[in-house]
PDB file of C-alpha atoms in Angstrom:
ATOM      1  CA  UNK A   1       0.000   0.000   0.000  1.00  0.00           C
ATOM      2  CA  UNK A   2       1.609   3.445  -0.964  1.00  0.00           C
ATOM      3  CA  UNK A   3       1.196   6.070   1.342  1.00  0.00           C
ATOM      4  CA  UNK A   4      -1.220   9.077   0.863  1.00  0.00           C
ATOM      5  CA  UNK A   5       1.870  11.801   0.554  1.00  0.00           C
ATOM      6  CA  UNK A   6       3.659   9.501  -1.824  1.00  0.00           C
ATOM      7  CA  UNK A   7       0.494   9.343  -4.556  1.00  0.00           C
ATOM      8  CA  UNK A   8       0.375  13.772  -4.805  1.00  0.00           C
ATOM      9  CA  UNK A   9       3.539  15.018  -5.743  1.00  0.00           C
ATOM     10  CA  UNK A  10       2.757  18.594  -4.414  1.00  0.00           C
ATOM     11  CA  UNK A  11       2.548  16.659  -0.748  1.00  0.00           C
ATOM     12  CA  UNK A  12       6.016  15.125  -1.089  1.00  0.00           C
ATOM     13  CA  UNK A  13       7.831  18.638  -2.720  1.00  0.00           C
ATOM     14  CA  UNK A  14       5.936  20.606   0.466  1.00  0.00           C
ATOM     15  CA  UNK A  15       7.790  18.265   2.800  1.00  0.00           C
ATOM     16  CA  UNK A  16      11.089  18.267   1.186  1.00  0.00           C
ATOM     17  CA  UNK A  17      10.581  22.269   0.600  1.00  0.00           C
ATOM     18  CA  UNK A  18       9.927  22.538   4.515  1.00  0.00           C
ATOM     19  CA  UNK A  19      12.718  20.512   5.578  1.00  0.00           C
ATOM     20  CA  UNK A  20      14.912  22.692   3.267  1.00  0.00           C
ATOM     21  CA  UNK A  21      13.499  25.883   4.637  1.00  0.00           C
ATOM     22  CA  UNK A  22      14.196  24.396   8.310  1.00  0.00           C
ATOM     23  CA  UNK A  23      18.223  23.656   7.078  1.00  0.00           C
ATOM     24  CA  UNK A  24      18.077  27.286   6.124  1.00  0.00           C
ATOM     25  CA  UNK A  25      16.501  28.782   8.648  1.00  0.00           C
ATOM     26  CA  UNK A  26      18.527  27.149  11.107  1.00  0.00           C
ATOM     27  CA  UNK A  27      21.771  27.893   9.241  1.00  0.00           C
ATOM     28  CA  UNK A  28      20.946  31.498   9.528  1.00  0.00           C
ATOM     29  CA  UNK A  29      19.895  31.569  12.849  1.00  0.00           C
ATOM     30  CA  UNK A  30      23.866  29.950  13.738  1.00  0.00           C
ATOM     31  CA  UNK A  31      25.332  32.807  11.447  1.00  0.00           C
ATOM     32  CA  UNK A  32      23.427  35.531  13.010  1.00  0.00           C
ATOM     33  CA  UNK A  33      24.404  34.155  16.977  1.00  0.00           C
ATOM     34  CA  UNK A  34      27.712  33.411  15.853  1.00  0.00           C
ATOM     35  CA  UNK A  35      29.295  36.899  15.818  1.00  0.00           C
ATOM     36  CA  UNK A  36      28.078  37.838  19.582  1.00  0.00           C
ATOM     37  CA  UNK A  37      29.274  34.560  21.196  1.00  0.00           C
ATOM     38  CA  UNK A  38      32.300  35.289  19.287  1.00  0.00           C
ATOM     39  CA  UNK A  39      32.553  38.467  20.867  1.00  0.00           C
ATOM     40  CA  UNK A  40      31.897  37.484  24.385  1.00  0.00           C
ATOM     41  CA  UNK A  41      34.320  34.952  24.329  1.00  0.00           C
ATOM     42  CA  UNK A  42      37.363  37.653  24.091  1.00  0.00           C
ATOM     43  CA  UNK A  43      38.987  38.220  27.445  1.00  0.00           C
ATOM     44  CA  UNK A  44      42.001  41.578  28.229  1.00  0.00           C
ATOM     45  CA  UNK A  45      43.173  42.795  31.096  1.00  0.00           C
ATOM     46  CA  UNK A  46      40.976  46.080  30.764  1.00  0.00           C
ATOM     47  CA  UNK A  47      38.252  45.317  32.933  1.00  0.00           C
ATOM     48  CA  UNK A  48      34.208  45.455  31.633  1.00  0.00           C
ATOM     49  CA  UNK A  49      32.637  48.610  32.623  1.00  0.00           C
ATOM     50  CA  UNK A  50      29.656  47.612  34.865  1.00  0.00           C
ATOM     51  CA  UNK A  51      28.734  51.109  35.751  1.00  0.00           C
ATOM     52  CA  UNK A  52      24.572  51.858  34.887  1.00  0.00           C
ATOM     53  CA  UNK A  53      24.786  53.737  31.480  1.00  0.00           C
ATOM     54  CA  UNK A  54      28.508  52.226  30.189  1.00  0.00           C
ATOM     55  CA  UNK A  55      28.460  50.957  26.707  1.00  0.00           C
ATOM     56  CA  UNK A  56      28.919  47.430  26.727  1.00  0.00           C
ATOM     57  CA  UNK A  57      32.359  46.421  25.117  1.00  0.00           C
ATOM     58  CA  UNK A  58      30.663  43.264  23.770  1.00  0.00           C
ATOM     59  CA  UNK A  59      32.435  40.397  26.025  1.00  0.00           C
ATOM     60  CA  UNK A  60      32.352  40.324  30.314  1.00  0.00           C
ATOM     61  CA  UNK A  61      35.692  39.582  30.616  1.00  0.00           C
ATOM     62  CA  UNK A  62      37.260  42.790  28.659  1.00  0.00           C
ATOM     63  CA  UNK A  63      36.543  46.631  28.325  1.00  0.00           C
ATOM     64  CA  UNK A  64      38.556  47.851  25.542  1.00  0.00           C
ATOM     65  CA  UNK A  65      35.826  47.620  23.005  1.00  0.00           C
ATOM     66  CA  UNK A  66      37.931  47.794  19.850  1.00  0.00           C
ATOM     67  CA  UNK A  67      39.940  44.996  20.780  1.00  0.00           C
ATOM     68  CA  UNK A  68      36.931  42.344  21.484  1.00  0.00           C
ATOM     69  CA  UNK A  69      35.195  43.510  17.857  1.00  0.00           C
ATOM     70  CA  UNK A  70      38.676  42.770  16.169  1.00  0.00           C
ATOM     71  CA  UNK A  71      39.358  39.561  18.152  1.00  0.00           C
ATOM     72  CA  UNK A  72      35.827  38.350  17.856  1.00  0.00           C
ATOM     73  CA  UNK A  73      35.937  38.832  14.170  1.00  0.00           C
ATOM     74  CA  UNK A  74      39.551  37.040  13.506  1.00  0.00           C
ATOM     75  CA  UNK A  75      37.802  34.291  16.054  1.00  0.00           C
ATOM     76  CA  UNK A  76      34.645  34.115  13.988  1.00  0.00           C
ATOM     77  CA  UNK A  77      36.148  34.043  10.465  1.00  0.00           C
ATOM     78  CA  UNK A  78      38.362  31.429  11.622  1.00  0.00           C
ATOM     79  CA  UNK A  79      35.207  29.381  12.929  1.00  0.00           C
ATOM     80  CA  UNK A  80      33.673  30.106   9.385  1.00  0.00           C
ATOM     81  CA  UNK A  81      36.855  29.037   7.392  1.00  0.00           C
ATOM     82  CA  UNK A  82      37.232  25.911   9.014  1.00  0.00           C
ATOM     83  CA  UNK A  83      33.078  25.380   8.492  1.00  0.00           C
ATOM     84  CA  UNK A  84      33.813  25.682   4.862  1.00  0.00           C
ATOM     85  CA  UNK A  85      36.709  23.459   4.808  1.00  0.00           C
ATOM     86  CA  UNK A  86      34.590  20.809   6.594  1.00  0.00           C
ATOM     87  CA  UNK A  87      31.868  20.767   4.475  1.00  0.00           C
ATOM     88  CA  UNK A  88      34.322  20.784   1.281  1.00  0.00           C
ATOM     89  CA  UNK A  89      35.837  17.632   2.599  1.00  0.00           C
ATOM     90  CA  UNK A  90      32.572  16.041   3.461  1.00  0.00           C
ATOM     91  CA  UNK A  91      31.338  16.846  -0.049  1.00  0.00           C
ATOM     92  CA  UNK A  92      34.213  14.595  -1.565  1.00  0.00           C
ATOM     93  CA  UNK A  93      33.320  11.635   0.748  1.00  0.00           C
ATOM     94  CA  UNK A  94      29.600  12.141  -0.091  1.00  0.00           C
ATOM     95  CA  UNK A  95      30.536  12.372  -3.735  1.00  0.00           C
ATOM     96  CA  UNK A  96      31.988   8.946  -3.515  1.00  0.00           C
ATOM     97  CA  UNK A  97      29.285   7.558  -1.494  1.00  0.00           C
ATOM     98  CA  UNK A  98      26.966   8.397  -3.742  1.00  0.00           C
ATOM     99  CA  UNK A  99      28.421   7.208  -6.941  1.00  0.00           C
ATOM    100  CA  UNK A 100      29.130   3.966  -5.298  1.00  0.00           C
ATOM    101  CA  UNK A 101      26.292   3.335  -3.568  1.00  0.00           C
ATOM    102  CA  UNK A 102      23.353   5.813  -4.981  1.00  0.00           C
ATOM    103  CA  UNK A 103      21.764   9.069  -4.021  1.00  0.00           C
ATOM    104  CA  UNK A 104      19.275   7.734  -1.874  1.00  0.00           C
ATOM    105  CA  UNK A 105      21.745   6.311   0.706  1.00  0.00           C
ATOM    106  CA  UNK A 106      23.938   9.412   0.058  1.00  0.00           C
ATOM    107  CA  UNK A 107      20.609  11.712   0.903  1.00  0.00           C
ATOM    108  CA  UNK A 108      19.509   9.022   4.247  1.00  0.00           C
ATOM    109  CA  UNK A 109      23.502   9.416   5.782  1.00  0.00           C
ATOM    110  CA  UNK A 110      22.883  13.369   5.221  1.00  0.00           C
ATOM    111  CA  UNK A 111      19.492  13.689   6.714  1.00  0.00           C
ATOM    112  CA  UNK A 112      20.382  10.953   9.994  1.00  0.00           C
ATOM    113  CA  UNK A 113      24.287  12.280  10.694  1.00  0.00           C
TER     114      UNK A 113
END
């Protein structure tokens, strides 16, 4: 017996579209968070202003403001670079997979890793 979703095409591509949308989504939600924990993992010897009013330097542990949006870049490109290296190399392997074995088992170890 075939399921209901797998007799209307429009069913199935709505699924796959949402789970797509959800990748995304969630991608760009990491991207977006990614720059402020960055930032607030940068520690000096400066201490953090805690005063009512004081601009916030972007990290607890370090008041020279400058220096944590600098450091928290270098620290978040270097996050990013190695993300992109990753996914280059996983690419290859999935490559392989997939011409040895099929798509479909290439797709299932994407979706379940």
């Amino acid at each position: 017996m075939v399921a209901d979703w797998a007799r209307d095409p429009i069913k199935q591509y709505n699924r796959i579209s949402c789970s797509c949308y959800a990748a995304v989504a969630i991608l760009v939600l990491v991207n977006v968070v990614e720059q402020p924990f960055a930032r607030s993992l940068i520690v000096c010897t400066i201490p953090a202003d805690t005063a009512p009013g004081a601009p916030f330097s972007g990290s607890a542990h370090c008041g020279d403001r400058l220096r944590v949006i600098g450091e928290g870049a270098t620290l978040s490109g270097k996050g990013q670079s190695l993300e992109q290296l990753s996914r280059f190399f996983v690419m290859l392997v999935m490559s392989s997979v997939a011409d040895i074995f099929g798509r479909k088992i290439a797709i299932l170890i994407g979706l379940f890793s």
